[in-house]
XYZ file of C-alpha atoms in Angstrom:
626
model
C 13.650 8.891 10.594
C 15.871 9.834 7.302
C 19.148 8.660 7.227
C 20.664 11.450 5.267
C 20.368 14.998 5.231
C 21.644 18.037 2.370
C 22.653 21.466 4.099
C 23.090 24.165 1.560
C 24.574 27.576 2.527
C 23.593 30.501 0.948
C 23.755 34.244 1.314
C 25.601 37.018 -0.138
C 29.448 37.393 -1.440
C 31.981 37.636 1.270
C 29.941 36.561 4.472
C 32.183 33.666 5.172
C 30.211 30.378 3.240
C 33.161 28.763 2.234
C 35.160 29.747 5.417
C 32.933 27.999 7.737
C 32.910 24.667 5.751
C 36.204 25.114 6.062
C 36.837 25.411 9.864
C 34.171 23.005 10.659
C 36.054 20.255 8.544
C 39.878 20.991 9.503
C 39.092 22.065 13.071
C 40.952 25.615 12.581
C 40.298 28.957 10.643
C 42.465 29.167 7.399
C 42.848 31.999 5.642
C 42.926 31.557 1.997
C 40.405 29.294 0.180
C 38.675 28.662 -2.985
C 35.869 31.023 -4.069
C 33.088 27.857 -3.528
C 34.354 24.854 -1.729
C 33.595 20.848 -3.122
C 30.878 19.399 -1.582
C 31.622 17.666 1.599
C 29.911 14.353 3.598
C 30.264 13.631 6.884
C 29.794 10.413 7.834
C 26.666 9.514 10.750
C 29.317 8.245 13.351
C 30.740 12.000 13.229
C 27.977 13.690 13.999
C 25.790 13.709 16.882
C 22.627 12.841 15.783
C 24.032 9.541 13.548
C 22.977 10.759 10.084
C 24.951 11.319 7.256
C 25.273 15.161 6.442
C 25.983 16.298 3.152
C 27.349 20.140 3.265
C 26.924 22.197 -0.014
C 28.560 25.377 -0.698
C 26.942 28.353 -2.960
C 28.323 30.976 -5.023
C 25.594 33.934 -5.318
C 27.254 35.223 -8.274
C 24.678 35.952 -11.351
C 26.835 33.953 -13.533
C 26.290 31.178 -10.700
C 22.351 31.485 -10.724
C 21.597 28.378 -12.207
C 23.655 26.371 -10.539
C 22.433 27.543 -7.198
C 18.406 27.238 -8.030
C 19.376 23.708 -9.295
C 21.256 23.244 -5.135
C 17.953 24.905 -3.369
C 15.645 22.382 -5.449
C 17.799 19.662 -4.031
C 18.235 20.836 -0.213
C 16.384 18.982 2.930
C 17.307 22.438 4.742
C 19.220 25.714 3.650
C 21.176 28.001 6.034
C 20.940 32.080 5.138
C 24.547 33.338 6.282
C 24.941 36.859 6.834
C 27.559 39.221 8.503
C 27.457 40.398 11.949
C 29.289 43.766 11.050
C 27.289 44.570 7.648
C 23.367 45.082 8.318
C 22.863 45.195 4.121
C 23.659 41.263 4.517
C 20.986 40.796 6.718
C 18.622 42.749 5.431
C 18.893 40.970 2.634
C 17.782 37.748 4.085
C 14.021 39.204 3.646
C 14.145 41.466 0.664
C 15.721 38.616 -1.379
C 16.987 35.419 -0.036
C 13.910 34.154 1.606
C 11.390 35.304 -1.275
C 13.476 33.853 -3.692
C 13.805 30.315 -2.089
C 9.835 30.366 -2.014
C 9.926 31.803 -5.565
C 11.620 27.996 -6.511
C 9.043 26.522 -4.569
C 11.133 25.198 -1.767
C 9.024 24.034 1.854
C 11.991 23.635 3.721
C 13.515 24.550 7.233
C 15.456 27.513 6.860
C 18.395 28.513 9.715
C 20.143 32.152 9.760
C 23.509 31.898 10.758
C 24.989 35.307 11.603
C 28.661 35.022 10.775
C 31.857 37.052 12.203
C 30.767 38.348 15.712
C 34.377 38.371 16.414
C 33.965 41.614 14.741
C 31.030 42.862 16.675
C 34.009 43.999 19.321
C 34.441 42.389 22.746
C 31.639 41.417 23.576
C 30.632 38.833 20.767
C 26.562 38.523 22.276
C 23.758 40.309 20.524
C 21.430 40.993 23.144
C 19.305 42.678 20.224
C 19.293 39.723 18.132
C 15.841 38.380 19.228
C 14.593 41.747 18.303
C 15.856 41.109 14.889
C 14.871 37.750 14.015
C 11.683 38.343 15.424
C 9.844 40.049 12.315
C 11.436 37.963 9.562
C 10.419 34.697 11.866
C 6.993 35.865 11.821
C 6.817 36.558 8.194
C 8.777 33.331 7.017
C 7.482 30.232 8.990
C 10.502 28.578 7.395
C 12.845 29.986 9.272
C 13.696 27.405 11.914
C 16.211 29.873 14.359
C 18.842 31.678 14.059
C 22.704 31.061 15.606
C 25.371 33.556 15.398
C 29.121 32.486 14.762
C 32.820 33.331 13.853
C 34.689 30.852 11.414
C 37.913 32.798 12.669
C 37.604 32.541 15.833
C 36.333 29.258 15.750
C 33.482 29.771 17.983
C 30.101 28.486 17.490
C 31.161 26.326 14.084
C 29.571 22.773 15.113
C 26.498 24.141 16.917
C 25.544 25.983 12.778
C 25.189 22.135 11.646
C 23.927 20.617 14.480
C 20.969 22.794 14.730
C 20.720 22.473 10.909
C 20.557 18.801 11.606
C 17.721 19.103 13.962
C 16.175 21.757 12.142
C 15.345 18.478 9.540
C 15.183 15.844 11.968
C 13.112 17.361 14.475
C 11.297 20.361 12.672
C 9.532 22.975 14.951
C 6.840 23.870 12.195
C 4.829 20.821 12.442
C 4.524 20.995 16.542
C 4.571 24.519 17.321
C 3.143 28.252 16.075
C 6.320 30.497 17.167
C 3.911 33.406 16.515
C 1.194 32.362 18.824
C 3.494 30.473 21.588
C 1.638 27.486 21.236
C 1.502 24.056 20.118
C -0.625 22.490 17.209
C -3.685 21.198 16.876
C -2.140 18.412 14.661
C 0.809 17.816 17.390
C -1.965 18.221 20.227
C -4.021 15.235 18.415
C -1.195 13.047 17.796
C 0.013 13.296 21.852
C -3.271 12.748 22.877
C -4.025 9.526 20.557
C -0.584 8.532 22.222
C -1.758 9.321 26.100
C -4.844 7.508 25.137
C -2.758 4.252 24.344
C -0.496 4.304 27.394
C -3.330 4.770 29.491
C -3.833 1.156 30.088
C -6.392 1.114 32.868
C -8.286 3.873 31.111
C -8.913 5.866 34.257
C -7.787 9.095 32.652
C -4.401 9.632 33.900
C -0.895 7.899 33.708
C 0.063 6.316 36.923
C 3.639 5.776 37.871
C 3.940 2.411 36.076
C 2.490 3.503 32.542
C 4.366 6.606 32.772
C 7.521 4.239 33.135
C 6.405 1.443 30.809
C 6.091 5.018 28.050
C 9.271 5.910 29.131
C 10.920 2.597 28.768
C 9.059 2.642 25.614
C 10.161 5.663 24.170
C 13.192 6.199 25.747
C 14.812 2.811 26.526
C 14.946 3.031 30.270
C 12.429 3.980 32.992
C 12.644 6.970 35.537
C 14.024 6.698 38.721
C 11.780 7.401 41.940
C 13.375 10.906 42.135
C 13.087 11.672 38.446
C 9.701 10.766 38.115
C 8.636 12.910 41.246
C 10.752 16.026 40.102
C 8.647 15.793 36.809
C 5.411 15.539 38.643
C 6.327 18.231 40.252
C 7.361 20.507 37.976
C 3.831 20.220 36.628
C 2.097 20.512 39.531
C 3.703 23.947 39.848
C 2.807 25.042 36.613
C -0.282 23.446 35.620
C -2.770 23.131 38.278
C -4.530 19.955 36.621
C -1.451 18.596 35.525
C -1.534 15.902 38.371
C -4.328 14.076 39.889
C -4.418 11.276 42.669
C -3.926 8.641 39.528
C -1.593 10.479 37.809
C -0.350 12.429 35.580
C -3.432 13.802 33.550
C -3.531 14.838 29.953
C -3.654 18.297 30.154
C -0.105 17.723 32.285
C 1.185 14.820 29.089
C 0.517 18.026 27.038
C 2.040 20.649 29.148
C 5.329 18.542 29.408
C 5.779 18.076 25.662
C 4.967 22.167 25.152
C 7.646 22.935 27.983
C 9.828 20.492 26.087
C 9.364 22.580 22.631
C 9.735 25.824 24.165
C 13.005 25.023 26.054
C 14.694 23.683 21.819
C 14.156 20.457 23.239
C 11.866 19.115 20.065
C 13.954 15.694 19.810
C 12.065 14.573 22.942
C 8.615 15.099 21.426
C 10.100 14.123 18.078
C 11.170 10.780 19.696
C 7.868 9.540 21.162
C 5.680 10.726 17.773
C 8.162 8.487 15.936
C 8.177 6.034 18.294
C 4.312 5.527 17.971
C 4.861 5.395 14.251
C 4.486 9.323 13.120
C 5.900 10.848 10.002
C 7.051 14.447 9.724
C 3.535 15.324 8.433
C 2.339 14.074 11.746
C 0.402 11.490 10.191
C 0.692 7.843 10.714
C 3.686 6.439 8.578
C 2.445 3.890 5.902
C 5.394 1.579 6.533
C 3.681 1.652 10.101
C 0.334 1.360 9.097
C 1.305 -1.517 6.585
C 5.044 -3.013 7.189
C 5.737 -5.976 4.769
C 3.759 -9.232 4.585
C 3.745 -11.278 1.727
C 0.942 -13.579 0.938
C 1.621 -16.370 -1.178
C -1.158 -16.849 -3.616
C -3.755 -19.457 -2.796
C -2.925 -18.604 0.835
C -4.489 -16.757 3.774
C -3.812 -14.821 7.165
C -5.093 -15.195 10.083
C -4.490 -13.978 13.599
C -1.564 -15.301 15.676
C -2.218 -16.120 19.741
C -0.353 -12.583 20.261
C -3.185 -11.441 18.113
C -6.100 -12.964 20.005
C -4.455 -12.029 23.030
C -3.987 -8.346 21.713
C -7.920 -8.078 21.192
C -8.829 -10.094 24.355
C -7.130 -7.498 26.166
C -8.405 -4.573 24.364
C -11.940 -5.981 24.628
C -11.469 -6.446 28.736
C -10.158 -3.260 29.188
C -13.164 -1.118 27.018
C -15.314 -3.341 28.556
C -16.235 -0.653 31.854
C -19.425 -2.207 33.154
C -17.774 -5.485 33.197
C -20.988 -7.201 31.865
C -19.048 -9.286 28.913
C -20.054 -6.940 25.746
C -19.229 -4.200 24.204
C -22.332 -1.941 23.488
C -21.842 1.527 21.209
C -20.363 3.880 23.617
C -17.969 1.506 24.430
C -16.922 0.338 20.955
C -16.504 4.324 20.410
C -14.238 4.442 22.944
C -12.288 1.205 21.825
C -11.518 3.262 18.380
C -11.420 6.295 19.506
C -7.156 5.843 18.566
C -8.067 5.140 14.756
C -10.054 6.442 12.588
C -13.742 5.022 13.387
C -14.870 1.442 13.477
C -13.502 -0.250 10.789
C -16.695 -2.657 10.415
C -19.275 0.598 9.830
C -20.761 -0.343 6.204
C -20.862 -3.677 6.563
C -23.873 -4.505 8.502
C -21.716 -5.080 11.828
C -23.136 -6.121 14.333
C -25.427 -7.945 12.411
C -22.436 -9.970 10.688
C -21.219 -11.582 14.735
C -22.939 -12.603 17.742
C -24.779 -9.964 19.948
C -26.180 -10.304 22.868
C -29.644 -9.324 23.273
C -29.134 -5.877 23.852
C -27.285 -5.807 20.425
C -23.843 -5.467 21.898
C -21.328 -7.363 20.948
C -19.819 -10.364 23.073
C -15.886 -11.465 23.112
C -16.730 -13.900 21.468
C -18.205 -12.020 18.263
C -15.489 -9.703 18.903
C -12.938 -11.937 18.325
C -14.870 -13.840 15.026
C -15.395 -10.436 13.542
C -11.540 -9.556 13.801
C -11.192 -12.881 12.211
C -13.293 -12.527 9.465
C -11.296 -8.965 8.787
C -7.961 -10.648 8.848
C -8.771 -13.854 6.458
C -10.752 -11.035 3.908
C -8.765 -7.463 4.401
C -5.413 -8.551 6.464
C -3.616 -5.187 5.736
C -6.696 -3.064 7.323
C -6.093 -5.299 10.380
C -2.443 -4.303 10.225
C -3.191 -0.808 10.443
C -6.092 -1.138 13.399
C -3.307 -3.599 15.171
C -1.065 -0.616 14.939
C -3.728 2.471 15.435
C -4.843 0.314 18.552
C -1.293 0.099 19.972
C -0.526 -3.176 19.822
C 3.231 -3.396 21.145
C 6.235 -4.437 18.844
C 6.072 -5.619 15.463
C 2.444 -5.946 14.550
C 2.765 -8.464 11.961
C 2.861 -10.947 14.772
C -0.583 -10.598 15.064
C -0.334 -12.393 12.149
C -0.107 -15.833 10.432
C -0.301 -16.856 7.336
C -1.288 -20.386 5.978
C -0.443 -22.792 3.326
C -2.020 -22.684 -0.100
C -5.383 -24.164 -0.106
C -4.133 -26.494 -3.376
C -1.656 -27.530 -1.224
C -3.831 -28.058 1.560
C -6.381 -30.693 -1.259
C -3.299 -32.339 -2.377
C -2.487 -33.288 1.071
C -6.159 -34.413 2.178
C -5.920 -32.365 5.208
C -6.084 -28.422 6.251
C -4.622 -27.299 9.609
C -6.482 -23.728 8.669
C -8.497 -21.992 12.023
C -10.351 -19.952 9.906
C -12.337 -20.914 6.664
C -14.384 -19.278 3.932
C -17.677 -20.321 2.385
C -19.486 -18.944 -0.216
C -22.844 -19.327 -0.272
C -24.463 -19.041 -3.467
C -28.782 -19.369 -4.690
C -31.801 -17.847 -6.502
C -33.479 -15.428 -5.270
C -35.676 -15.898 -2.336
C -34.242 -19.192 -0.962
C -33.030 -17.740 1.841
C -29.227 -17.256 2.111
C -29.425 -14.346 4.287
C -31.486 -16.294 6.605
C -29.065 -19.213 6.806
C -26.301 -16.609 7.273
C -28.442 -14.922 10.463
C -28.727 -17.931 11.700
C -25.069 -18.685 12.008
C -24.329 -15.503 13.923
C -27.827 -16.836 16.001
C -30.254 -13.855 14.674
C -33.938 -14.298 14.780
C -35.663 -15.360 11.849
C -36.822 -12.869 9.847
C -40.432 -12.909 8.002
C -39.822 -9.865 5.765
C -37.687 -10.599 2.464
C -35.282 -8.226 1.436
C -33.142 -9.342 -1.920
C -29.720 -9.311 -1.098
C -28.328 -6.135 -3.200
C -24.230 -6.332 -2.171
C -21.857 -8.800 -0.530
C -22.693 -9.942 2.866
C -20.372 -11.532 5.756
C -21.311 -13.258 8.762
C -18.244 -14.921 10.937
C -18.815 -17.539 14.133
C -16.877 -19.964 15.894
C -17.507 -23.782 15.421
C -16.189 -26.322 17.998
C -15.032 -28.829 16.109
C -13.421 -32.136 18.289
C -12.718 -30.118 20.970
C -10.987 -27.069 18.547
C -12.470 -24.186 18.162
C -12.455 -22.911 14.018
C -13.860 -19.662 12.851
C -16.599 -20.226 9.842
C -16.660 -17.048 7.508
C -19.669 -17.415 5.291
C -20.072 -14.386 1.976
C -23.442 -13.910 -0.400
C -23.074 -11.699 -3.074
C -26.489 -11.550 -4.117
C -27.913 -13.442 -8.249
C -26.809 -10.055 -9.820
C -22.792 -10.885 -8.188
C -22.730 -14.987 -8.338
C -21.583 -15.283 -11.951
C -18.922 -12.420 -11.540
C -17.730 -14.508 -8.013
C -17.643 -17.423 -9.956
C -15.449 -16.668 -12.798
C -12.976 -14.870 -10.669
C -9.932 -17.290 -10.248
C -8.743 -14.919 -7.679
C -11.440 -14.854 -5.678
C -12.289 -18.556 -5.887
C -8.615 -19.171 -4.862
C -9.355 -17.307 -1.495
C -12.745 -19.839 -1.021
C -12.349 -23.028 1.282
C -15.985 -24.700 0.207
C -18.589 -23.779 -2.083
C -22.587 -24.041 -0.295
C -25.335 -23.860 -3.182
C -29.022 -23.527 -1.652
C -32.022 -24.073 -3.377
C -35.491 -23.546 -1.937
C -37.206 -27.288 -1.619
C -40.672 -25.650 -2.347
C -39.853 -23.816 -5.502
C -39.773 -25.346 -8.501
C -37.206 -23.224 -10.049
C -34.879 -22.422 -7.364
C -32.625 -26.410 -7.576
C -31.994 -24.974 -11.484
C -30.164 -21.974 -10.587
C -27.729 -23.177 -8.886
C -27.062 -26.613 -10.493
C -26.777 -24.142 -13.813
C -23.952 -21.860 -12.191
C -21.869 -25.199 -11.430
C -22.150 -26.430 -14.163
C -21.608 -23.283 -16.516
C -18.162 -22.805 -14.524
C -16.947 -26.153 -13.426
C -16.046 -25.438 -10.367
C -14.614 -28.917 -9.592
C -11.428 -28.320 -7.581
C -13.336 -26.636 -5.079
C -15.513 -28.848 -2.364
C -19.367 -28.431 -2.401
C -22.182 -28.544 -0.377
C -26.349 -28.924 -1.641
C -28.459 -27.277 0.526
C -32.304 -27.409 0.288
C -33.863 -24.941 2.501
C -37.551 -23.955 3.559
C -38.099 -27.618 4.302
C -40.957 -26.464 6.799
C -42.753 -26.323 3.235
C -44.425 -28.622 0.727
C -41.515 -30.359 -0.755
C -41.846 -30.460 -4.959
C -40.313 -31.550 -7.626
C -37.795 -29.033 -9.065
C -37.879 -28.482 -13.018
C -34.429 -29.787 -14.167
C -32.958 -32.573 -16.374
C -32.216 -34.624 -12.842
C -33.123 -34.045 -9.552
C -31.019 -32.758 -6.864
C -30.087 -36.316 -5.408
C -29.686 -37.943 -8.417
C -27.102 -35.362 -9.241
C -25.210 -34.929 -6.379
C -24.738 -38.479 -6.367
C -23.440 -38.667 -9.939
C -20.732 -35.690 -9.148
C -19.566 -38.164 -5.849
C -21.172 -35.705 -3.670
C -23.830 -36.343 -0.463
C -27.737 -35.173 -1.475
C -28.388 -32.297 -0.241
C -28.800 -31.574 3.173
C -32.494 -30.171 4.343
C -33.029 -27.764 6.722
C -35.347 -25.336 8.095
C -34.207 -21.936 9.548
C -37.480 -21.049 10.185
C -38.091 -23.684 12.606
C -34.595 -24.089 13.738
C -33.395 -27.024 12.098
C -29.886 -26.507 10.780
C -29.144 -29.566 10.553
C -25.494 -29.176 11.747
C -24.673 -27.475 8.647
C -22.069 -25.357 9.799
C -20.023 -27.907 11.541
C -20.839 -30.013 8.525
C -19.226 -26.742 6.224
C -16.467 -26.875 8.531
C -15.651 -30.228 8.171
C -15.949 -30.470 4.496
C -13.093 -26.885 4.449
C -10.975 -29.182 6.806
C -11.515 -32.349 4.705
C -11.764 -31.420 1.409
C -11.452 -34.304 -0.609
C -14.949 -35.443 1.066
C -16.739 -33.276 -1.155
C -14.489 -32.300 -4.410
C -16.415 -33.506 -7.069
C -15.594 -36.438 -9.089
C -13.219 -37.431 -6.557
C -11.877 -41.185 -6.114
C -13.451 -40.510 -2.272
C -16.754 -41.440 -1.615
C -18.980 -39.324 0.826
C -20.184 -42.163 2.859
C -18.652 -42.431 5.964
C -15.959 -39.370 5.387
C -19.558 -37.415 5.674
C -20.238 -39.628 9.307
C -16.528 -38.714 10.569
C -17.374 -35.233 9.742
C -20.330 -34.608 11.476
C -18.695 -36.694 14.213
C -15.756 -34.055 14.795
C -18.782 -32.021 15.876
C -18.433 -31.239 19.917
C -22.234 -30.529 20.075
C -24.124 -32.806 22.477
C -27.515 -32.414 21.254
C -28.379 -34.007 18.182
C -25.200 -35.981 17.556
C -27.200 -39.405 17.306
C -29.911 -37.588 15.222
C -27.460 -35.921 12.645
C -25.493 -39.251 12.208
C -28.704 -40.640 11.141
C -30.110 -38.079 9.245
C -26.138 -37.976 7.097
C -26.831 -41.880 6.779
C -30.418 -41.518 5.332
C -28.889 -38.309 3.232
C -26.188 -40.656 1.606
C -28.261 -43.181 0.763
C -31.081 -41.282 -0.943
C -33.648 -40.698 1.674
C -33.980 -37.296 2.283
C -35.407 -36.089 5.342
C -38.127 -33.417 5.375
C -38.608 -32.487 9.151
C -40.378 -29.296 10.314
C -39.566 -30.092 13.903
């Protein structure tokens, strides 16, 4: 909410501008004062809505024309005086006041404030005066209301700025058509987003403890017993499916907050859109959406425990048949308080484990919101907040040391880590990326055209890290490569090459060497080892390099037939280790490469893979198909 607000009064000569300024600042009515009074602040602790108010005074002398346009440009809301006791005053509110304030281009509320009724005679009401603010309110939207006053007397004096105040702060136009008596569709959206996130249980109404844990909330303090039934109540007699046998319903949310409007009582609606992050436009503020986080370069973000916890909970709760995944409908649902599924595009749920009905499992839930958070952190921001997380959503967040930092030292206490994966054409780095998110093995080849992300977890001595592994396709891998930015944000480098092509070891051995990539740890890869194994057509062959760069031969694997070869906990150890696999390091790979795979938690094969990383470092490759 803005901290300051600019009244301007206008209207013609003689219908008391000046005077009321006057008599609202020294408390009394005084009789002689300047033509156009200095401009005057009162400070927030004066007033009752804690804002500073800055009061302008107008002269609507032609000589004074300029002056004034330049005062309208500047207002956050302009009062329209007029006289009680001359109608020419208020007629011309319409014929020139109000067309003339649109003429400058000025979207602003606009309050009439009928001056003098201590001239009206003894009675000072206008029982008419609906009557006559009626047609100009239905021709100017602007117009906010309209109070009547007398400087002399004083009587009304405070109430002219205070509903000026609120005419800013808590604007009518944005929640409510005066001409149609209802409330809308924008304001109807935003209270319904915000019933859907204090309905915690998700039956469809707001028992007595969310209603309480809004109003606390909100408000700062829940309702007592008696409050709480006097507002059921007061639905129940007015809205028939305002209250159910769980609660309040949404049809009696919205039926409160429209009572609330029509009884001039906007600062309670006002209060819970802001409090659930609206702006005056009744859109979702961007300091909301995205409050400050600074990333220091070389550095990622990942999710805090409140931010696992967040998404466990949101998962458990959309989760209706209770069967531990969350298929379409249900995901739907889980977004139905932000603006769609923020993963549509990117070949979700392909890109985190399914189960075999295709929906997705907590456990690909939670990879896939941290695989957002290390590559797009500020989109997870906003989903924290469209979701409802509670309190300060960047701590949902952490953020992590800089991965040069991280070499220097030897050792990365990083959760989540980032491969690139990088080949020729047709050696299969989708397939190795399937098979980390444990998708079938696909016959049909389809060239990889765009950047693709797959995310799982990988126990790793009893610790459970999140692998994040990106192809960009032969067309992308240079561009990647020379980016310093985006091979700051990369924990380990994995080059494939396809053991039966004769070509494929080339590519890749090429790319390294064309960019020196050597602060970065690699991995060799030789894939389709189900096949005849050949000799590739380079200067060296693939062991015989690796070994002169300091690095292990590659590893061979098999997706086909299922042998991976532990190559994800291997990638994982290598991101936490780094200095295993820089090249040209002082560290040999020898038995850093056997500690590695020995971090692995994974029963089966734990023998066989220290074995198969012996024979690797020391030049006999194994070429299994089993």
């Amino acid at each position: 909410m803005r901290d300051e607000i600019r009244i301007l009064l206008v209207g013609d000569e003689s219908v008391g501008k000046s005077t009321l300024i006057t008599t609202l600042i020294k408390e009394t009515f005084v009789p002689h004062i300047q033509h156009v009074v200095p401009e005057v602040t009162i400070p927030p602790e004066w007033t009752r809505e804690r804002v500073t108010t800055r009061i302008v005074d107008s002269s609507a002398r032609p000589e004074n024309r300029e002056e004034l346009d330049s005062e309208v440009r500047k207002a956050d809301i302009i009062c329209i005086m007029y006289a009680v006791n001359e109608p020419d005053t208020f007629s011309h509110i319409g014929e020139f006041w109000l067309p003339h304030i649109r003429k400058l281009g000025r979207n602003v509320p606009v309050v009439l404030v009928g001056n003098k009724i201590d001239l009206r005679g003894s009675d000072p009401t206008n029982e008419a005066l609906e009557d006559q603010v009626t047609p100009i309110m239905n021709e100017f939207k602007e117009v906010e209301t309209c109070v009547e006053c007398s400087a002399k007397q004083p009587l009304n004096v405070p109430e002219v700025f205070y509903f000026a105040q609120k005419a800013v702060l808590h604007p009518t136009a944005p929640l409510y058509d005066s001409r149609e008596h209802v409330m809308k569709a924008g304001c109807i959206e935003a209270l319904r987003r915000i019933f859907k996130l204090c309905d915690h249980d998700k039956d469809g109404a707001l028992n007595d403890e969310e209603i309480n844990e809004f109003q606390s909330k909100c408000f700062g303090a829940p309702l007592q017993r008696q409050e709480l039934e006097s507002v059921k109540q007061v639905v129940r007699e007015n809205e028939p499916n305002g209250v159910t046998d769980a609660g309040l319903s949404e049809i009696g949310f919205l039926f409160l907050h429209t009572l609330f409007i029509q009884r001039g009582r906007l600062e309670t609606t006002w209060t819970v859109l802001r409090r659930f992050g609206y702006g005056d436009d009744l859109s979702l503020r961007e300091d909301f959406l995205c409050p400050p986080f600074d990333v220091i370069p070389g550095g990622s973000v990942e999710l805090s425990s409140d931010g696992y916890k967040f998404f466990i909970e949101m998962f458990q709760a959309f989760d209706q048949d209770k069967d531990g995944a969350l298929k379409d409908s249900e995901l739907a649902e889980l977004f139905g308080t932000a603006p769609g599924n923020p993963w549509d595009g990117t070949g979700f749920p392909e890109t985190t484990l399914t189960d075999d009905s295709g929906a997705v499992t907590l456990q690909g839930f939670l990879a896939q919101w941290s695989l957002m958070t290390l590559l797009d952190h500020k989109t997870t921001l906003a989903y924290l907040a469209y979701l409802g997380f509670n309190g300060d959503t960047t701590a949902a967040l952490q953020l992590t040391r800089a991965r040069k930092a991280d070499r220097r030292r030897g050792r990365v206490q990083r959760n989540v880590f980032l491969c690139y994966v990088f080949g020729a054409t047709g050696c299969g780095k989708s397939q190795v990326l399937r098979s980390l998110v444990h998708k079938s093995f696909e016959e049909n080849y389809e060239s990889t055209t765009r950047p693709f992300s797959v995310v799982n977890s990988v126990e790793m001595g009893g610790v459970e890290k999140y692998l994040v592994m990106q192809e960009f396709g032969p067309k992308f891998d240079s561009e990647i490569l020379q980016n310093r930015r985006k091979l700051e944000a990369c924990d380990v480098l994995c080059f494939l090459y396809d053991s039966g092509d004769v070509n494929s070891f080339a590519y890749v051995a090429n790319l390294r060497n064309r960019y020196r990539i050597d602060h970065i740890p690699c991995v060799f890869v030789a894939t389709k080892s189900d096949t005849d194994l050949v000799p590739q057509r380079f200067e060296v062959q693939p062991d015989a390099y690796c070994r002169a760069l300091g690095l292990a031969v590659p590893i061979s694997l098999s997706i086909k037939d299922n042998v991976t070869a532990e190559l994800f906990s291997l990638l994982v150890g290598v991101a936490m280790d780094p200095g295993v696999a820089i090249p040209g390091t002082s560290r040999g790979p020898g038995m850093s490469f056997l500690r590695i795979m020995a971090f692995s938690t994974v029963a089966v094969g734990l023998v066989a893979t220290g074995i198969a990383s012996w024979k690797l470092l020391h030049g006999s490759r194994p070429h299994s198909s089993s």
